Amino acid sequence: MTSSHPRSAGRHVRRRSTAHRVVATGAAVVVGVGVVGAAAGAAVVAHLDGNITSVDVDAELGGSDRPTTDGSSGDGSTGPLNILVMGSDDRSELREGGNAFGGDIGGGGSDTTLLVHLAGDRQSATAVSIPRDSMVQVPACGYGEDDDVSAAERASDDTHLAMFNSALAGGGPACAIQTVEINTRVPIDHFAVVDFDGFQDMVDALGGVEVCLPEAVDDPKSHLDLPAGTSRVSGEQALAYVRARYNVPGTEGSDIGRIGRQQQFLSSVVQEVTSAGVLLRPDRLVRFLDAATQSLTTDPDLASVPRLTRLAQSVSGMRPDDVSFVTVPFEAYEPDPNRLQWAPEAEALWESIRTDSPLPGSEPEPAETAQVTPALTVSPGDISVEVYNGTGESGRASEAQADLQVQGFTVPVAGNAAAGDAPDGVRVTYPTGSQAAAETVAAAFPGANVVEDPSLTGSVVVTLGAGAPDVAEVPNRLGEEPLPDRSEPDPASTIEARSGADDICS
């Protein structure tokens, strides 16, 4: 699929298939990695190629106003790539060229969607879980057959507020794609639908997968019966592990509550598939790929082992710790406690994917230039400091006073600076003969301007101006009480992510 005509597909919405969302991503992300190892045998390739079902949804998508991916090659081997991954309980009609999703290609039996982003340099990947109950803008195609909306209203309704999975149920893959692109402005280049007839075979072909539970679980609803700690589970047990909702610690009947556990399972699958124990065992690798490809429906551009191989080769240098699993940041939806809405932080996540940038908060800290700092020769306990606030922000002087006192300074005065006295940053002035003491004070205000003032007597004077930093620890401080954390939280600064290499019990 070319970048100018991205494609994707929808998933089903019955609650019973939520449990299988993890396999959708696992198959779509790791099957390509495994194909590299199997591609040497022509007979094997031909067999696997025949397993994959393809569905063309371009006619459903239409329109030239969709977002596009910049810099991606036609076969997806270079440049950023976004793949919408969905689960399905039954692909039988798809295999027969019909409709397993409802409508022309409508909705069916899955209730979670994942957006997999491959970075343009192919050094990292991000899999984003989109909660099914998110309230988002959905196109008119998202109305179900039973919705009390007239044909005229449907035709005139560009978008309406509805649950995310209503797009999948009412309008299928094309509607799901439109919903994702309308709400995120992220272009979708490919899609993959995975059914779960072969789920247990895929896990069993790997020789099982390791999972972890904080407490022993015996859940009659999902038939999950495992001890606390790490267990290696078969396909049947793995299905129960990703399905359990009601009797697993931390889940409490919530679909959101089990997303972390399912992402943990995906991490384990990635580690297992990329391990030497699988890649160097042709028998296990081929069994896994056979099960995975039999369960796979993609757009026509991906529906061949050679194309999957090229895609796999482009990510062959990626390690498990280069794969991040995240959930769209969300918050309560006040009109209905059973629904949720995307939090403002979600925009930072979508922006990072649109621009092919690291996840917010994941950029490495810039290396600090080594500087020679003169040794501090005067103890804070021997220094009296007066602090004046010229920042225009209420309370800054008293905060600095408290932070200096924690470190042993004597701070008898904290007040407002004289009118018009507002330096840039921090000014530290000192009486003649007190330079060494001033240097100790200045160490608490990195970048401070240190100035001698012969008119002063006794105390070192600190004046806070625009851009003044919070007080820092000085190397020769007194006491061990930590400084208060005065940083204001920035909700968009960090997106919580799970690495594919994380310990499964983390």
Short mmCIF file of C-alpha atoms in Angstrom, two decimals:
data_model
loop_
_atom_site.label_atom_id
_atom_site.label_comp_id
_atom_site.label_asym_id
_atom_site.label_seq_id
_atom_site.Cartn_x
_atom_site.Cartn_y
_atom_site.Cartn_z
CA MET A 1 0.00 0.00 0.00
CA THR A 2 1.42 3.36 -0.96
CA SER A 3 1.67 6.30 1.38
CA SER A 4 -0.70 8.37 -0.72
CA HIS A 5 -3.50 5.81 -0.28
CA PRO A 6 -3.17 4.41 3.23
CA ARG A 7 -5.44 1.55 4.21
CA SER A 8 -6.66 -0.15 7.32
CA ALA A 9 -9.52 -2.22 8.63
CA GLY A 10 -12.09 -2.48 11.37
CA ARG A 11 -12.62 -4.90 14.18
CA HIS A 12 -15.60 -6.46 15.90
CA VAL A 13 -17.27 -5.12 19.00
CA ARG A 14 -18.72 -7.97 21.05
CA ARG A 15 -17.23 -7.99 24.53
CA ARG A 16 -16.22 -11.65 24.38
CA SER A 17 -13.35 -10.90 21.98
CA THR A 18 -11.61 -8.17 23.98
CA ALA A 19 -9.46 -10.88 25.41
CA HIS A 20 -7.86 -11.48 22.06
CA ARG A 21 -6.61 -7.98 21.27
CA VAL A 22 -3.08 -8.83 22.32
CA VAL A 23 -2.78 -11.55 19.73
CA ALA A 24 -3.72 -9.15 16.96
CA THR A 25 -0.72 -7.00 17.67
CA GLY A 26 1.52 -9.94 18.40
CA ALA A 27 0.78 -11.61 15.11
CA ALA A 28 0.99 -8.47 13.02
CA VAL A 29 4.17 -7.16 14.61
CA VAL A 30 6.17 -10.35 15.07
CA VAL A 31 5.01 -12.44 12.13
CA GLY A 32 7.07 -10.23 9.84
CA VAL A 33 10.15 -10.71 12.00
CA GLY A 34 9.73 -14.45 11.84
CA VAL A 35 9.19 -14.51 8.08
CA VAL A 36 12.80 -13.50 7.55
CA GLY A 37 13.92 -16.79 9.00
CA ALA A 38 11.46 -18.85 6.99
CA ALA A 39 11.81 -17.13 3.63
CA ALA A 40 14.73 -19.28 2.53
CA GLY A 41 12.44 -22.19 1.61
CA ALA A 42 10.38 -21.57 -1.54
CA ALA A 43 7.86 -24.27 -0.67
CA VAL A 44 7.41 -22.84 2.80
CA VAL A 45 6.95 -19.35 1.39
CA ALA A 46 4.34 -20.53 -1.11
CA HIS A 47 2.45 -22.33 1.63
CA LEU A 48 2.48 -19.35 3.96
CA ASP A 49 1.58 -17.00 1.10
CA GLY A 50 -1.55 -19.03 0.44
CA ASN A 51 -2.64 -18.74 4.06
CA ILE A 52 -3.07 -14.97 4.02
CA THR A 53 -6.46 -13.46 3.10
CA SER A 54 -6.59 -9.98 1.55
CA VAL A 55 -9.41 -7.42 1.48
CA ASP A 56 -9.28 -4.14 -0.45
CA VAL A 57 -11.07 -1.33 1.38
CA ASP A 58 -9.93 1.55 -0.84
CA ALA A 59 -13.37 1.99 -2.35
CA GLU A 60 -14.83 2.39 1.13
CA LEU A 61 -12.19 4.93 2.15
CA GLY A 62 -12.15 7.20 -0.91
CA GLY A 63 -11.49 10.91 -0.62
CA SER A 64 -8.33 12.90 -1.15
CA ASP A 65 -8.45 14.78 2.13
CA ARG A 66 -7.03 11.97 4.25
CA PRO A 67 -3.69 12.50 6.00
CA THR A 68 -0.67 11.00 4.27
CA THR A 69 2.59 9.53 5.47
CA ASP A 70 5.65 11.44 4.31
CA GLY A 71 8.77 9.60 3.26
CA SER A 72 7.43 6.05 3.21
CA SER A 73 8.45 3.79 0.33
CA GLY A 74 5.84 2.02 -1.72
CA ASP A 75 6.56 -1.36 -0.13
CA GLY A 76 6.92 0.04 3.37
CA SER A 77 10.54 -1.01 3.74
CA THR A 78 11.63 2.55 4.54
CA GLY A 79 10.06 5.60 6.10
CA PRO A 80 7.46 5.80 8.90
CA LEU A 81 4.61 3.30 8.69
CA ASN A 82 1.31 3.06 10.57
CA ILE A 83 -0.62 -0.21 10.73
CA LEU A 84 -4.08 -0.50 12.24
CA VAL A 85 -4.38 -3.91 13.90
CA MET A 86 -7.70 -5.50 14.84
CA GLY A 87 -8.94 -8.78 16.21
CA SER A 88 -11.81 -10.84 14.88
CA ASP A 89 -13.65 -13.84 16.27
CA ASP A 90 -14.57 -15.10 12.82
CA ARG A 91 -13.02 -14.32 9.43
CA SER A 92 -15.01 -16.98 7.56
CA GLU A 93 -16.93 -14.51 5.41
CA LEU A 94 -13.77 -12.57 4.68
CA ARG A 95 -12.09 -15.74 3.47
CA GLU A 96 -15.06 -16.32 1.19
CA GLY A 97 -14.94 -12.77 -0.17
CA GLY A 98 -17.94 -11.71 1.85
CA ASN A 99 -18.47 -9.53 4.87
CA ALA A 100 -17.40 -10.64 8.33
CA PHE A 101 -17.67 -7.08 9.59
CA GLY A 102 -21.26 -5.99 8.78
CA GLY A 103 -22.52 -3.39 6.26
CA ASP A 104 -20.68 -3.58 2.96
CA ILE A 105 -17.64 -4.42 5.07
CA GLY A 106 -19.11 -3.73 8.47
CA GLY A 107 -18.65 -4.49 12.17
CA GLY A 108 -18.44 -7.78 14.02
CA GLY A 109 -16.73 -9.35 17.03
CA SER A 110 -13.73 -7.48 18.33
CA ASP A 111 -13.62 -4.65 20.83
CA THR A 112 -10.12 -3.22 20.84
CA THR A 113 -7.96 -1.59 18.19
CA LEU A 114 -4.22 -1.07 18.23
CA LEU A 115 -2.23 1.37 16.13
CA VAL A 116 1.29 0.11 15.42
CA HIS A 117 3.81 2.77 14.37
CA LEU A 118 7.13 1.75 12.84
CA ALA A 119 9.65 4.57 13.03
CA GLY A 120 11.09 5.80 9.75
CA ASP A 121 14.60 4.70 10.70
CA ARG A 122 13.20 1.28 11.69
CA GLN A 123 14.98 1.50 15.03
CA SER A 124 11.81 1.50 17.14
CA ALA A 125 8.10 0.65 17.13
CA THR A 126 5.15 1.80 19.20
CA ALA A 127 1.89 -0.12 19.70
CA VAL A 128 -0.95 2.10 20.95
CA SER A 129 -4.05 0.55 22.54
CA ILE A 130 -7.24 2.52 21.81
CA PRO A 131 -9.87 1.75 24.48
CA ARG A 132 -13.14 0.59 23.00
CA ASP A 133 -15.31 2.84 25.22
CA SER A 134 -13.59 6.09 24.23
CA MET A 135 -16.06 8.85 23.35
CA VAL A 136 -14.81 10.34 20.07
CA GLN A 137 -16.10 11.98 16.89
CA VAL A 138 -17.41 9.21 14.62
CA PRO A 139 -18.52 9.66 10.98
CA ALA A 140 -22.09 8.90 9.92
CA CYS A 141 -20.94 5.44 8.86
CA GLY A 142 -20.72 4.62 12.57
CA TYR A 143 -24.49 4.49 13.06
CA GLY A 144 -25.72 0.97 13.63
CA GLU A 145 -28.75 -0.55 11.92
CA ASP A 146 -30.75 -0.26 15.14
CA ASP A 147 -29.87 3.40 15.81
CA ASP A 148 -32.93 5.65 15.67
CA VAL A 149 -31.49 8.00 13.04
CA SER A 150 -33.16 8.76 9.73
CA ALA A 151 -31.42 8.25 6.40
CA ALA A 152 -31.48 12.01 5.85
CA GLU A 153 -29.86 12.64 9.22
CA ARG A 154 -27.20 10.05 8.48
CA ALA A 155 -26.47 11.60 5.11
CA SER A 156 -26.15 15.09 6.54
CA ASP A 157 -24.21 14.15 9.67
CA ASP A 158 -20.49 14.63 9.13
CA THR A 159 -19.54 13.35 12.58
CA HIS A 160 -21.23 12.71 15.90
CA LEU A 161 -20.00 11.96 19.42
CA ALA A 162 -20.09 8.22 20.03
CA MET A 163 -18.12 5.32 21.44
CA PHE A 164 -15.05 4.46 19.39
CA ASN A 165 -16.22 0.90 18.77
CA SER A 166 -19.50 2.13 17.27
CA ALA A 167 -17.51 2.99 14.14
CA LEU A 168 -16.38 -0.60 13.86
CA ALA A 169 -19.82 -2.04 14.59
CA GLY A 170 -21.74 0.31 12.32
CA GLY A 171 -19.38 0.86 9.43
CA GLY A 172 -16.57 -1.65 9.68
CA PRO A 173 -12.94 -1.17 8.67
CA ALA A 174 -13.36 1.91 6.49
CA CYS A 175 -15.38 3.64 9.20
CA ALA A 176 -12.80 2.69 11.83
CA ILE A 177 -10.02 4.12 9.66
CA GLN A 178 -11.92 7.35 9.13
CA THR A 179 -12.57 7.61 12.88
CA VAL A 180 -8.89 7.12 13.74
CA GLU A 181 -7.75 9.62 11.13
CA ILE A 182 -10.40 12.24 12.04
CA ASN A 183 -9.54 12.11 15.73
CA THR A 184 -5.75 11.72 15.51
CA ARG A 185 -4.78 13.08 12.06
CA VAL A 186 -2.48 10.03 11.91
CA PRO A 187 -2.46 8.41 8.45
CA ILE A 188 -3.08 4.66 8.32
CA ASP A 189 -0.92 2.90 5.73
CA HIS A 190 -1.92 -0.74 6.22
CA PHE A 191 -4.30 -2.89 8.20
CA ALA A 192 -4.20 -6.36 9.67
CA VAL A 193 -7.14 -8.35 11.00
CA VAL A 194 -6.36 -11.44 13.06
CA ASP A 195 -8.90 -14.08 13.97
CA PHE A 196 -8.43 -16.32 16.94
CA ASP A 197 -9.25 -19.78 15.67
CA GLY A 198 -5.49 -20.19 15.46
CA PHE A 199 -4.63 -18.32 18.66
CA GLN A 200 -3.92 -21.39 20.76
CA ASP A 201 -1.94 -22.97 17.91
CA MET A 202 0.24 -19.84 17.65
CA VAL A 203 1.12 -19.95 21.35
CA ASP A 204 1.61 -23.71 21.35
CA ALA A 205 3.88 -23.45 18.30
CA LEU A 206 6.18 -21.27 20.38
CA GLY A 207 6.32 -23.93 23.06
CA GLY A 208 4.21 -21.72 25.32
CA VAL A 209 4.67 -18.17 26.58
CA GLU A 210 5.63 -16.91 30.03
CA VAL A 211 3.15 -14.82 32.03
CA CYS A 212 3.22 -13.40 35.55
CA LEU A 213 0.59 -12.93 38.23
CA PRO A 214 1.04 -11.07 41.54
CA GLU A 215 -1.30 -13.51 43.28
CA ALA A 216 -2.62 -16.99 42.58
CA VAL A 217 -5.79 -16.91 40.45
CA ASP A 218 -8.61 -19.42 40.11
CA ASP A 219 -11.21 -17.73 37.89
CA PRO A 220 -14.20 -19.91 36.95
CA LYS A 221 -15.37 -17.39 34.33
CA SER A 222 -12.21 -17.56 32.20
CA HIS A 223 -11.00 -20.92 33.57
CA LEU A 224 -7.70 -19.31 34.49
CA ASP A 225 -6.02 -21.32 37.24
CA LEU A 226 -2.41 -20.27 37.83
CA PRO A 227 -0.14 -19.81 40.85
CA ALA A 228 1.42 -16.50 41.87
CA GLY A 229 4.61 -15.55 40.04
CA THR A 230 5.87 -16.66 36.65
CA SER A 231 4.24 -19.48 34.70
CA ARG A 232 4.78 -20.85 31.21
CA VAL A 233 1.32 -21.26 29.72
CA SER A 234 -0.07 -23.23 26.82
CA GLY A 235 -2.34 -21.73 24.19
CA GLU A 236 -5.49 -22.59 26.14
CA GLN A 237 -4.09 -21.08 29.33
CA ALA A 238 -2.86 -18.00 27.46
CA LEU A 239 -6.37 -17.43 26.11
CA ALA A 240 -7.72 -17.53 29.66
CA TYR A 241 -4.93 -15.22 30.86
CA VAL A 242 -5.79 -12.45 28.38
CA ARG A 243 -9.55 -12.94 28.85
CA ALA A 244 -9.85 -12.85 32.65
CA ARG A 245 -11.63 -9.73 33.93
CA TYR A 246 -13.28 -10.39 37.27
CA ASN A 247 -11.03 -12.39 39.57
CA VAL A 248 -7.56 -11.09 38.76
CA PRO A 249 -5.93 -8.52 41.11
CA GLY A 250 -5.98 -5.03 39.60
CA THR A 251 -8.59 -5.86 36.96
CA GLU A 252 -11.86 -5.66 38.94
CA GLY A 253 -14.10 -6.27 35.95
CA SER A 254 -12.60 -3.43 33.92
CA ASP A 255 -11.46 -3.71 30.34
CA ILE A 256 -9.02 -0.87 31.02
CA GLY A 257 -7.73 -2.70 34.08
CA ARG A 258 -6.48 -5.62 32.02
CA ILE A 259 -4.80 -3.64 29.25
CA GLY A 260 -1.53 -3.57 31.19
CA ARG A 261 -1.65 -7.35 31.68
CA GLN A 262 -2.34 -7.88 28.00
CA GLN A 263 0.53 -5.59 27.02
CA GLN A 264 2.71 -7.59 29.40
CA PHE A 265 1.66 -10.69 27.48
CA LEU A 266 2.58 -9.03 24.18
CA SER A 267 6.02 -8.18 25.56
CA SER A 268 6.46 -11.84 26.39
CA VAL A 269 5.38 -12.89 22.89
CA VAL A 270 7.84 -10.45 21.29
CA GLN A 271 10.65 -11.75 23.49
CA GLU A 272 9.74 -15.35 22.69
CA VAL A 273 9.45 -14.90 18.93
CA THR A 274 12.71 -12.95 18.67
CA SER A 275 14.63 -15.37 20.87
CA ALA A 276 17.26 -17.69 19.41
CA GLY A 277 15.17 -20.61 20.65
CA VAL A 278 12.58 -19.83 17.98
CA LEU A 279 14.57 -18.18 15.19
CA LEU A 280 17.12 -20.99 15.18
CA ARG A 281 14.50 -23.75 15.32
CA PRO A 282 12.95 -23.97 11.82
CA ASP A 283 10.33 -26.47 12.99
CA ARG A 284 8.99 -24.17 15.72
CA LEU A 285 9.30 -21.07 13.54
CA VAL A 286 7.37 -22.58 10.63
CA ARG A 287 4.64 -23.92 12.93
CA PHE A 288 4.23 -20.46 14.42
CA LEU A 289 4.18 -18.72 11.03
CA ASP A 290 1.72 -21.27 9.67
CA ALA A 291 -0.70 -20.60 12.53
CA ALA A 292 -0.17 -16.83 12.35
CA THR A 293 -0.67 -16.48 8.61
CA GLN A 294 -3.77 -18.67 8.64
CA SER A 295 -5.25 -16.20 11.10
CA LEU A 296 -4.28 -13.11 9.11
CA THR A 297 -6.27 -10.81 6.80
CA THR A 298 -4.51 -7.75 5.41
CA ASP A 299 -4.81 -5.17 2.67
CA PRO A 300 -3.63 -6.49 -0.72
CA ASP A 301 -0.25 -4.75 -0.45
CA LEU A 302 0.67 -6.76 2.62
CA ALA A 303 -1.00 -10.03 1.68
CA SER A 304 2.12 -11.82 0.53
CA VAL A 305 5.08 -13.34 2.29
CA PRO A 306 7.61 -11.53 0.04
CA ARG A 307 6.18 -8.16 1.06
CA LEU A 308 6.05 -9.19 4.70
CA THR A 309 9.63 -10.35 4.33
CA ARG A 310 10.75 -6.95 3.03
CA LEU A 311 8.96 -5.31 5.91
CA ALA A 312 10.53 -7.78 8.34
CA GLN A 313 13.99 -7.17 6.93
CA SER A 314 13.53 -3.45 7.47
CA VAL A 315 13.02 -4.06 11.22
CA SER A 316 15.49 -6.90 11.59
CA GLY A 317 17.77 -4.77 13.76
CA MET A 318 14.99 -3.96 16.22
CA ARG A 319 15.28 -5.50 19.68
CA PRO A 320 12.49 -6.15 22.19
CA ASP A 321 13.48 -3.05 24.16
CA ASP A 322 12.94 -0.98 21.01
CA VAL A 323 9.22 -1.85 21.06
CA SER A 324 6.96 0.28 23.31
CA PHE A 325 3.39 -0.55 24.33
CA VAL A 326 1.22 2.39 25.39
CA THR A 327 -2.46 3.15 25.99
CA VAL A 328 -4.11 6.35 24.78
CA PRO A 329 -4.16 8.66 27.85
CA PHE A 330 -7.76 8.86 29.06
CA GLU A 331 -9.94 10.38 31.76
CA ALA A 332 -13.47 9.97 33.05
CA TYR A 333 -16.37 10.91 30.81
CA GLU A 334 -18.65 12.71 33.27
CA PRO A 335 -22.01 12.15 31.51
CA ASP A 336 -21.53 8.36 31.72
CA PRO A 337 -19.20 6.61 34.21
CA ASN A 338 -19.11 3.55 31.94
CA ARG A 339 -17.41 5.57 29.19
CA LEU A 340 -14.18 7.52 29.00
CA GLN A 341 -12.65 10.28 26.90
CA TRP A 342 -9.11 10.92 25.71
CA ALA A 343 -7.16 13.17 28.05
CA PRO A 344 -5.36 16.29 26.75
CA GLU A 345 -2.08 14.34 26.93
CA ALA A 346 -3.30 12.17 24.04
CA GLU A 347 -2.53 14.95 21.57
CA ALA A 348 1.16 14.78 22.50
CA LEU A 349 1.09 11.05 21.73
CA TRP A 350 -0.56 11.52 18.34
CA GLU A 351 1.82 14.38 17.51
CA SER A 352 4.83 12.14 18.20
CA ILE A 353 3.43 9.54 15.79
CA ARG A 354 2.50 12.09 13.11
CA THR A 355 5.99 13.59 13.21
CA ASP A 356 7.77 10.26 13.69
CA SER A 357 9.29 11.55 16.91
CA PRO A 358 10.13 9.82 20.23
CA LEU A 359 7.29 9.43 22.70
CA PRO A 360 6.86 12.51 24.89
CA GLY A 361 9.27 12.32 27.81
CA SER A 362 11.42 9.60 26.23
CA GLU A 363 14.02 11.85 24.61
CA PRO A 364 17.46 11.38 26.18
CA GLU A 365 18.63 14.16 28.44
CA PRO A 366 21.17 16.40 26.68
CA ALA A 367 24.72 15.85 27.79
CA GLU A 368 25.87 18.55 30.18
CA THR A 369 29.05 20.38 29.39
CA ALA A 370 31.64 19.75 32.08
CA GLN A 371 32.43 22.89 34.01
CA VAL A 372 35.05 23.59 36.61
CA THR A 373 33.25 24.77 39.77
CA PRO A 374 35.33 26.44 42.42
CA ALA A 375 35.32 24.67 45.77
CA LEU A 376 32.94 26.18 48.30
CA THR A 377 34.91 27.26 51.35
CA VAL A 378 32.16 28.71 53.54
CA SER A 379 29.54 26.47 55.18
CA PRO A 380 25.85 27.40 54.79
CA GLY A 381 25.66 27.43 58.57
CA ASP A 382 27.96 30.46 58.63
CA ILE A 383 25.97 32.52 56.13
CA SER A 384 23.04 34.89 56.64
CA VAL A 385 20.90 35.44 53.54
CA GLU A 386 18.13 37.91 52.71
CA VAL A 387 15.80 36.95 49.83
CA TYR A 388 13.67 39.39 47.80
CA ASN A 389 11.11 38.51 45.18
CA GLY A 390 11.05 40.55 41.97
CA THR A 391 9.51 37.88 39.75
CA GLY A 392 5.91 39.03 40.03
CA GLU A 393 4.98 35.49 41.16
CA SER A 394 3.59 35.41 44.68
CA GLY A 395 5.41 33.31 47.25
CA ARG A 396 8.76 32.87 45.51
CA ALA A 397 10.79 34.53 48.28
CA SER A 398 9.24 32.40 51.05
CA GLU A 399 9.80 29.24 48.98
CA ALA A 400 13.48 30.13 48.49
CA GLN A 401 13.77 30.96 52.18
CA ALA A 402 12.46 27.51 53.16
CA ASP A 403 14.70 25.72 50.65
CA LEU A 404 17.79 27.55 51.85
CA GLN A 405 16.96 26.90 55.49
CA VAL A 406 16.65 23.16 54.80
CA GLN A 407 20.33 23.26 53.75
CA GLY A 408 21.52 25.12 56.84
CA PHE A 409 21.50 28.76 55.70
CA THR A 410 20.18 31.42 58.07
CA VAL A 411 17.49 33.38 56.25
CA PRO A 412 16.03 36.07 58.53
CA VAL A 413 14.39 38.11 55.76
CA ALA A 414 12.14 37.07 52.83
CA GLY A 415 10.08 39.76 51.15
CA ASN A 416 9.34 41.64 47.95
CA ALA A 417 12.02 43.47 46.00
CA ALA A 418 11.90 47.24 45.69
CA ALA A 419 9.73 48.59 42.88
CA GLY A 420 11.54 48.37 39.56
CA ASP A 421 14.17 45.98 40.95
CA ALA A 422 13.59 42.89 38.81
CA PRO A 423 16.82 41.40 37.40
CA ASP A 424 16.90 38.68 34.78
CA GLY A 425 17.28 35.42 36.66
CA VAL A 426 18.96 35.79 40.05
CA ARG A 427 21.31 38.45 41.40
CA VAL A 428 23.48 37.66 44.43
CA THR A 429 25.06 40.73 46.03
CA TYR A 430 27.55 40.58 48.87
CA PRO A 431 29.40 42.92 51.23
CA THR A 432 33.05 43.59 50.63
CA GLY A 433 35.08 40.66 51.90
CA SER A 434 32.24 38.13 51.65
CA GLN A 435 32.82 36.77 48.13
CA ALA A 436 33.46 33.21 49.34
CA ALA A 437 30.16 33.24 51.22
CA ALA A 438 28.40 34.65 48.14
CA GLU A 439 29.76 31.79 46.03
CA THR A 440 28.15 29.27 48.39
CA VAL A 441 24.82 31.12 48.10
CA ALA A 442 25.16 31.39 44.32
CA ALA A 443 25.65 27.61 44.11
CA ALA A 444 21.99 27.33 45.21
CA PHE A 445 20.93 29.45 42.19
CA PRO A 446 22.68 28.06 39.07
CA GLY A 447 23.50 30.86 36.63
CA ALA A 448 23.18 33.61 39.25
CA ASN A 449 24.97 36.91 38.66
CA VAL A 450 27.30 37.56 41.65
CA VAL A 451 27.98 41.23 42.38
CA GLU A 452 29.94 43.00 45.15
CA ASP A 453 28.05 45.83 46.92
CA PRO A 454 30.25 47.83 49.36
CA SER A 455 27.14 49.42 50.87
CA LEU A 456 25.99 46.08 52.29
CA THR A 457 26.89 44.84 55.73
CA GLY A 458 26.33 41.40 57.22
CA SER A 459 23.98 39.39 55.00
CA VAL A 460 24.31 38.22 51.41
CA VAL A 461 21.30 39.50 49.42
CA VAL A 462 19.47 37.39 46.83
CA THR A 463 17.07 39.11 44.41
CA LEU A 464 14.86 36.86 42.28
CA GLY A 465 13.87 38.12 38.84
CA ALA A 466 12.19 36.85 35.73
CA GLY A 467 13.17 33.26 34.96
CA ALA A 468 14.67 32.64 38.41
CA PRO A 469 15.18 28.89 38.99
CA ASP A 470 14.09 27.02 42.08
CA VAL A 471 16.72 26.56 44.78
CA ALA A 472 19.22 23.76 44.09
CA GLU A 473 21.24 21.70 46.54
CA VAL A 474 24.69 23.05 47.35
CA PRO A 475 27.54 20.53 47.59
CA ASN A 476 28.42 21.44 51.18
CA ARG A 477 24.87 21.67 52.48
CA LEU A 478 24.00 20.78 56.06
CA GLY A 479 21.39 18.23 57.08
CA GLU A 480 19.80 15.41 55.06
CA GLU A 481 16.21 16.58 54.70
CA PRO A 482 15.40 16.66 50.96
CA LEU A 483 14.37 19.87 49.23
CA PRO A 484 10.66 20.08 48.38
CA ASP A 485 9.76 19.21 44.79
CA ARG A 486 8.43 22.49 43.48
CA SER A 487 8.19 21.46 39.82
CA GLU A 488 4.71 21.73 38.34
CA PRO A 489 3.52 18.54 36.66
CA ASP A 490 3.25 18.75 32.88
CA PRO A 491 0.65 16.17 31.87
CA ALA A 492 1.84 16.14 28.27
CA SER A 493 5.52 15.80 29.09
CA THR A 494 5.58 12.01 29.42
CA ILE A 495 3.61 9.13 27.96
CA GLU A 496 3.77 5.99 30.06
CA ALA A 497 5.14 3.15 27.95
CA ARG A 498 5.99 -0.48 28.47
CA SER A 499 9.11 -1.77 26.74
CA GLY A 500 8.96 -5.05 24.90
CA ALA A 501 12.03 -6.07 26.89
CA ASP A 502 10.53 -5.33 30.31
CA ASP A 503 10.45 -8.10 32.85
CA ILE A 504 7.05 -9.75 32.48
CA CYS A 505 6.39 -9.32 36.20
CA SER A 506 6.94 -5.55 36.07
#
